Amino acid sequence: MTTLQETNATPTPATGDGSPEWRSVRLEVLDQVEDLPSFNSVVLEFMEVTRQEFFSAKDFEAVICKDQGLVARLLKVANCGLYGRSRTIGSIPEAIVLIGLDNLKRIVYAVSSQGLMTRQMTHYGYHEDQGFWMHAMAVGQAAKILADACPDSGVHGEEIFISGLLHDIGKLVLDGFLGQRPHKQVSCEMERSAVGLDHCELAGHILKQWNIPASITAPIAFHHDFAAGGEYLKSAAVLSLARGVCSEWGVGYQSPLDLSWEVPHDKFAAEMVQIGLTADRWPGVVWNIQQSLAGLEDLFANT
Ligand SMILES: [Fe+2]
Ligand SMILES: [Fe+2]
């Protein structure tokens, strides 16, 4: 199955001609960026900690415990039955031991991005109000698995997870500028024609405002054109591949989640060469991504 929600192929003429009307729409869009709520400061600090090479459970706990509301929500999800625990988890250290740091990190990002990313958009074709959120989490998880599978690429797994989580964030603002008529397949060219910039560029403006570092924002700028990624070519290739695989399964665009479709590697040959992923390893890596995404709907149902 091929879903085309993120295609670059729609041949729409670019009208970014610098005319006064066009420039004023672009300015209006950039103005809206300031109104977009940020992640809370504890989560931004958490992102910073997880980017460090030696990141321990104690570091995790020290940051998360600054926000007791977040701790309460984390523990609620950790206890929801998803992780098969027979006894109640009462604290973050206990949760780290019982469900693991990786699961807990995933819950932090799911819980903290819920408010920002749960919304019904008119355009782009996401499924109801949770589709965009699910797509973001899935691309983040897939990107981390790809980076971890290709250590020689030098792409940092935690950083590329965050890039994946935030890769389409520009759409949250652009959706309000693309007209009232619902449109399921919005290409970057269509965005540029309508408002003078696409969601890749707009993400850069949003994330700069949140002080997110370039190593996370740069691959986002090229996730629909990784070959132009320059010094971030490899991380852009990982992100492009992750969103391509998730789009093959329609993650975020339909419900229930169906990961049974075969994902042909030849569609992604250019990205795979860049990150050193050979065809013989493809089935194993895809299987790991499937395992990781399989619990997403349950996680969301309990968040
Ligand atoms: Fe995407
Ligand atoms: Fe995108």
CSV table of C-alpha atoms and ligand atoms in Angstrom, one decimal:
chain,number,residue,atom,x,y,z
A,1,MET,CA,0.0,0.0,0.0
A,2,THR,CA,1.2,3.4,-0.8
A,3,THR,CA,-0.1,6.5,0.9
A,4,LEU,CA,0.6,9.8,-0.7
A,5,GLN,CA,-0.1,12.2,2.2
A,6,GLU,CA,3.5,13.3,2.3
A,7,THR,CA,4.3,13.2,-1.4
A,8,ASN,CA,6.6,15.8,-2.9
A,9,ALA,CA,5.3,15.0,-6.3
A,10,THR,CA,2.3,17.3,-6.8
A,11,PRO,CA,3.4,19.6,-9.6
A,12,THR,CA,2.0,22.9,-8.4
A,13,PRO,CA,3.5,26.1,-9.7
A,14,ALA,CA,5.4,28.0,-7.0
A,15,THR,CA,4.2,31.6,-6.7
A,16,GLY,CA,6.7,32.8,-4.1
A,17,ASP,CA,7.2,35.8,-6.3
A,18,GLY,CA,7.8,38.3,-3.5
A,19,SER,CA,4.6,40.3,-4.3
A,20,PRO,CA,3.3,42.4,-1.4
A,21,GLU,CA,0.2,40.1,-0.9
A,22,TRP,CA,2.4,37.0,-0.8
A,23,ARG,CA,4.9,38.6,1.5
A,24,SER,CA,2.1,39.7,3.9
A,25,VAL,CA,0.7,36.1,4.2
A,26,ARG,CA,4.2,34.8,4.9
A,27,LEU,CA,4.5,37.4,7.7
A,28,GLU,CA,1.1,36.5,9.1
A,29,VAL,CA,2.2,32.8,9.2
A,30,LEU,CA,5.4,33.7,11.0
A,31,ASP,CA,3.4,35.9,13.4
A,32,GLN,CA,1.3,32.8,14.3
A,33,VAL,CA,4.4,30.9,15.3
A,34,GLU,CA,4.7,33.1,18.4
A,35,ASP,CA,1.2,32.0,19.5
A,36,LEU,CA,2.0,28.3,19.3
A,37,PRO,CA,2.4,26.9,22.8
A,38,SER,CA,5.8,25.4,23.6
A,39,PHE,CA,6.6,22.2,25.4
A,40,ASN,CA,6.9,22.8,29.1
A,41,SER,CA,10.3,23.8,30.3
A,42,VAL,CA,10.9,20.5,32.1
A,43,VAL,CA,10.4,18.6,28.9
A,44,LEU,CA,12.8,20.9,27.0
A,45,GLU,CA,15.3,20.3,29.8
A,46,PHE,CA,14.6,16.5,29.5
A,47,MET,CA,15.3,16.7,25.8
A,48,GLU,CA,18.6,18.3,26.6
A,49,VAL,CA,19.5,15.6,29.1
A,50,THR,CA,18.6,12.7,26.8
A,51,ARG,CA,21.0,14.1,24.1
A,52,GLN,CA,24.0,13.7,26.4
A,53,GLU,CA,26.2,10.7,25.7
A,54,PHE,CA,26.0,9.4,29.2
A,55,PHE,CA,22.5,9.7,30.4
A,56,SER,CA,21.5,7.8,33.5
A,57,ALA,CA,18.3,6.9,35.2
A,58,LYS,CA,19.2,9.4,38.0
A,59,ASP,CA,19.5,12.3,35.5
A,60,PHE,CA,16.1,11.3,34.1
A,61,GLU,CA,14.6,11.3,37.6
A,62,ALA,CA,16.2,14.6,38.6
A,63,VAL,CA,14.6,16.4,35.7
A,64,ILE,CA,11.2,14.8,35.6
A,65,CYS,CA,10.6,15.2,39.3
A,66,LYS,CA,10.7,19.0,38.9
A,67,ASP,CA,7.2,18.7,37.4
A,68,GLN,CA,5.0,16.7,39.8
A,69,GLY,CA,2.0,16.9,37.4
A,70,LEU,CA,4.1,15.2,34.7
A,71,VAL,CA,5.2,12.6,37.2
A,72,ALA,CA,1.6,11.8,38.1
A,73,ARG,CA,0.7,11.4,34.5
A,74,LEU,CA,3.7,9.2,33.8
A,75,LEU,CA,2.8,6.9,36.7
A,76,LYS,CA,-0.8,6.7,35.6
A,77,VAL,CA,0.3,5.5,32.1
A,78,ALA,CA,3.0,3.2,33.6
A,79,ASN,CA,0.3,1.6,35.7
A,80,CYS,CA,-2.4,1.3,33.0
A,81,GLY,CA,-1.8,-2.4,32.4
A,82,LEU,CA,0.1,-1.9,29.1
A,83,TYR,CA,3.3,-3.1,30.6
A,84,GLY,CA,1.9,-6.2,32.3
A,85,ARG,CA,3.0,-5.3,35.9
A,86,SER,CA,1.3,-7.2,38.7
A,87,ARG,CA,2.0,-4.5,41.4
A,88,THR,CA,1.5,-0.8,41.5
A,89,ILE,CA,4.4,1.4,40.4
A,90,GLY,CA,4.6,4.3,42.9
A,91,SER,CA,7.7,6.3,41.9
A,92,ILE,CA,9.9,7.1,39.0
A,93,PRO,CA,12.9,4.9,40.1
A,94,GLU,CA,10.5,2.0,40.5
A,95,ALA,CA,9.1,2.7,37.0
A,96,ILE,CA,12.6,2.7,35.6
A,97,VAL,CA,13.3,-0.7,37.1
A,98,LEU,CA,10.0,-2.2,36.2
A,99,ILE,CA,9.2,-1.0,32.7
A,100,GLY,CA,12.6,0.3,31.6
A,101,LEU,CA,14.1,3.6,30.8
A,102,ASP,CA,13.2,3.4,27.1
A,103,ASN,CA,9.5,2.8,27.8
A,104,LEU,CA,9.5,5.6,30.3
A,105,LYS,CA,11.1,8.0,27.9
A,106,ARG,CA,8.5,7.1,25.3
A,107,ILE,CA,5.8,7.9,27.8
A,108,VAL,CA,7.3,11.3,28.7
A,109,TYR,CA,7.3,12.3,25.0
A,110,ALA,CA,3.8,11.0,24.4
A,111,VAL,CA,2.3,12.6,27.5
A,112,SER,CA,4.1,15.9,27.0
A,113,SER,CA,3.3,16.3,23.3
A,114,GLN,CA,-0.4,15.3,23.7
A,115,GLY,CA,-1.7,18.8,24.3
A,116,LEU,CA,0.2,20.4,21.4
A,117,MET,CA,-0.3,17.7,18.9
A,118,THR,CA,-3.8,16.4,19.5
A,119,ARG,CA,-6.0,18.3,17.2
A,120,GLN,CA,-8.2,17.9,14.3
A,121,MET,CA,-6.6,19.5,11.2
A,122,THR,CA,-8.6,20.5,8.1
A,123,HIS,CA,-5.8,19.6,5.8
A,124,TYR,CA,-3.1,16.8,5.5
A,125,GLY,CA,-5.5,13.8,5.9
A,126,TYR,CA,-4.5,12.8,9.5
A,127,HIS,CA,-7.0,10.5,11.2
A,128,GLU,CA,-9.3,12.4,13.5
A,129,ASP,CA,-7.6,14.3,16.3
A,130,GLN,CA,-4.9,11.8,17.3
A,131,GLY,CA,-3.5,11.0,13.9
A,132,PHE,CA,-1.0,13.8,13.8
A,133,TRP,CA,0.3,12.9,17.3
A,134,MET,CA,0.6,9.3,16.4
A,135,HIS,CA,2.4,10.0,13.1
A,136,ALA,CA,4.9,12.2,15.0
A,137,MET,CA,5.6,9.6,17.7
A,138,ALA,CA,5.9,6.8,15.1
A,139,VAL,CA,8.4,8.7,12.9
A,140,GLY,CA,10.4,9.5,16.0
A,141,GLN,CA,10.5,5.8,17.1
A,142,ALA,CA,11.3,4.6,13.6
A,143,ALA,CA,14.1,7.1,13.2
A,144,LYS,CA,15.7,6.1,16.5
A,145,ILE,CA,15.6,2.4,15.5
A,146,LEU,CA,17.2,3.2,12.1
A,147,ALA,CA,19.9,5.3,13.7
A,148,ASP,CA,20.6,2.6,16.3
A,149,ALA,CA,20.8,0.0,13.5
A,150,CYS,CA,23.4,2.1,11.6
A,151,PRO,CA,25.9,3.3,14.2
A,152,ASP,CA,28.5,4.0,11.5
A,153,SER,CA,26.2,6.7,10.1
A,154,GLY,CA,27.0,8.8,13.3
A,155,VAL,CA,23.3,9.7,13.7
A,156,HIS,CA,22.4,10.2,17.3
A,157,GLY,CA,19.4,8.0,18.2
A,158,GLU,CA,18.0,10.3,20.9
A,159,GLU,CA,18.4,13.4,18.8
A,160,ILE,CA,16.8,11.9,15.7
A,161,PHE,CA,13.9,10.6,17.8
A,162,ILE,CA,13.2,14.3,18.8
A,163,SER,CA,13.6,15.4,15.2
A,164,GLY,CA,11.1,12.7,14.2
A,165,LEU,CA,8.7,13.8,16.9
A,166,LEU,CA,8.8,17.4,15.8
A,167,HIS,CA,9.4,17.0,12.0
A,168,ASP,CA,5.9,18.1,10.9
A,169,ILE,CA,5.3,20.7,13.6
A,170,GLY,CA,5.1,23.4,11.0
A,171,LYS,CA,1.8,21.9,9.8
A,172,LEU,CA,0.1,23.0,13.1
A,173,VAL,CA,0.5,26.6,12.0
A,174,LEU,CA,0.1,26.2,8.2
A,175,ASP,CA,-3.2,24.3,8.5
A,176,GLY,CA,-4.9,27.5,9.4
A,177,PHE,CA,-3.7,29.2,6.2
A,178,LEU,CA,-4.6,26.6,3.5
A,179,GLY,CA,-8.2,27.5,3.1
A,180,GLN,CA,-11.5,26.0,4.3
A,181,ARG,CA,-11.7,23.3,1.8
A,182,PRO,CA,-10.4,20.0,3.3
A,183,HIS,CA,-7.4,18.8,1.3
A,184,LYS,CA,-5.8,15.4,2.1
A,185,GLN,CA,-2.6,15.5,0.0
A,186,VAL,CA,-0.8,18.7,0.6
A,187,SER,CA,2.7,18.8,-0.8
A,188,CYS,CA,5.5,21.2,0.2
A,189,GLU,CA,5.1,22.9,-3.2
A,190,MET,CA,1.4,23.5,-2.4
A,191,GLU,CA,2.4,25.0,0.9
A,192,ARG,CA,4.9,27.3,-0.7
A,193,SER,CA,2.4,28.4,-3.3
A,194,ALA,CA,-0.2,29.2,-0.7
A,195,VAL,CA,1.9,31.0,1.9
A,196,GLY,CA,5.5,31.3,0.7
A,197,LEU,CA,7.1,28.7,2.9
A,198,ASP,CA,6.6,25.0,3.6
A,199,HIS,CA,6.2,23.1,6.9
A,200,CYS,CA,9.9,22.1,6.8
A,201,GLU,CA,11.1,25.7,6.8
A,202,LEU,CA,8.4,26.8,9.2
A,203,ALA,CA,9.5,24.1,11.7
A,204,GLY,CA,12.9,25.8,11.8
A,205,HIS,CA,11.2,29.1,12.9
A,206,ILE,CA,9.2,27.3,15.6
A,207,LEU,CA,12.0,25.3,17.0
A,208,LYS,CA,14.4,28.2,17.1
A,209,GLN,CA,11.9,30.0,19.3
A,210,TRP,CA,12.1,27.0,21.6
A,211,ASN,CA,15.9,27.0,21.5
A,212,ILE,CA,16.1,23.5,20.1
A,213,PRO,CA,19.6,22.9,18.8
A,214,ALA,CA,20.6,22.8,15.1
A,215,SER,CA,21.5,19.1,15.2
A,216,ILE,CA,17.8,18.4,15.8
A,217,THR,CA,16.2,21.1,13.6
A,218,ALA,CA,18.5,20.7,10.6
A,219,PRO,CA,17.4,17.2,9.5
A,220,ILE,CA,13.8,18.5,9.9
A,221,ALA,CA,14.5,21.2,7.3
A,222,PHE,CA,15.4,18.5,4.8
A,223,HIS,CA,13.1,15.7,5.6
A,224,HIS,CA,11.3,15.9,2.2
A,225,ASP,CA,14.6,16.5,0.3
A,226,PHE,CA,17.3,14.8,2.3
A,227,ALA,CA,19.9,15.0,-0.6
A,228,ALA,CA,20.0,18.7,0.0
A,229,GLY,CA,20.9,18.1,3.7
A,230,GLY,CA,24.6,19.1,3.4
A,231,GLU,CA,26.5,18.4,6.6
A,232,TYR,CA,23.2,16.9,8.0
A,233,LEU,CA,22.8,14.6,5.0
A,234,LYS,CA,22.9,11.4,7.0
A,235,SER,CA,20.5,12.5,9.8
A,236,ALA,CA,18.2,13.9,7.1
A,237,ALA,CA,18.3,10.5,5.3
A,238,VAL,CA,17.3,8.7,8.5
A,239,LEU,CA,14.4,11.0,9.0
A,240,SER,CA,13.3,10.8,5.4
A,241,LEU,CA,13.5,7.0,5.6
A,242,ALA,CA,11.5,6.9,8.9
A,243,ARG,CA,8.7,9.0,7.5
A,244,GLY,CA,8.7,7.1,4.3
A,245,VAL,CA,8.3,3.7,6.1
A,246,CYS,CA,5.6,5.1,8.4
A,247,SER,CA,3.8,6.6,5.4
A,248,GLU,CA,3.8,3.2,3.7
A,249,TRP,CA,1.8,1.9,6.6
A,250,GLY,CA,-0.3,5.0,6.8
A,251,VAL,CA,0.5,5.5,10.4
A,252,GLY,CA,-1.5,8.4,11.7
A,253,TYR,CA,-3.7,8.5,8.6
A,254,GLN,CA,-5.9,5.6,9.3
A,255,SER,CA,-7.2,3.6,12.3
A,256,PRO,CA,-6.8,0.9,13.4
A,257,LEU,CA,-3.1,0.8,12.8
A,258,ASP,CA,-2.1,-1.9,10.2
A,259,LEU,CA,1.6,-2.7,10.1
A,260,SER,CA,1.1,-5.9,8.0
A,261,TRP,CA,2.0,-4.3,4.7
A,262,GLU,CA,5.3,-5.3,3.2
A,263,VAL,CA,7.6,-2.3,2.9
A,264,PRO,CA,9.8,-2.6,-0.2
A,265,HIS,CA,13.4,-1.5,0.4
A,266,ASP,CA,14.0,-0.5,-3.2
A,267,LYS,CA,11.9,2.6,-2.8
A,268,PHE,CA,14.4,3.9,-0.2
A,269,ALA,CA,17.7,2.9,-1.9
A,270,ALA,CA,19.1,6.4,-1.8
A,271,GLU,CA,18.5,6.9,1.9
A,272,MET,CA,19.8,3.4,2.7
A,273,VAL,CA,23.1,4.0,0.8
A,274,GLN,CA,23.6,7.2,2.8
A,275,ILE,CA,23.3,5.5,6.2
A,276,GLY,CA,24.9,2.2,5.3
A,277,LEU,CA,21.8,0.0,5.6
A,278,THR,CA,22.1,-3.0,3.3
A,279,ALA,CA,19.2,-4.8,1.7
A,280,ASP,CA,19.9,-8.0,3.6
A,281,ARG,CA,19.4,-6.2,7.0
A,282,TRP,CA,16.2,-4.5,5.8
A,283,PRO,CA,13.6,-7.2,7.0
A,284,GLY,CA,15.2,-7.2,10.5
A,285,VAL,CA,15.1,-3.5,10.8
A,286,VAL,CA,11.5,-3.2,9.6
A,287,TRP,CA,10.5,-5.9,12.0
A,288,ASN,CA,12.1,-3.9,14.9
A,289,ILE,CA,10.1,-0.8,13.8
A,290,GLN,CA,6.9,-2.9,13.6
A,291,GLN,CA,7.5,-4.1,17.2
A,292,SER,CA,8.1,-0.6,18.4
A,293,LEU,CA,5.0,0.9,16.7
A,294,ALA,CA,2.7,-2.0,17.6
A,295,GLY,CA,1.9,-0.7,21.1
A,296,LEU,CA,1.3,2.9,20.0
A,297,GLU,CA,-2.5,2.8,19.9
A,298,ASP,CA,-2.7,1.3,23.4
A,299,LEU,CA,-0.2,3.9,24.7
A,300,PHE,CA,-2.4,6.7,23.2
A,301,ALA,CA,-5.5,5.2,24.5
A,302,ASN,CA,-4.1,5.3,28.1
A,303,THR,CA,-2.3,8.6,27.9
B,1,FE,FE,5.5,13.4,8.4
B,2,FE,FE,6.7,16.4,6.5
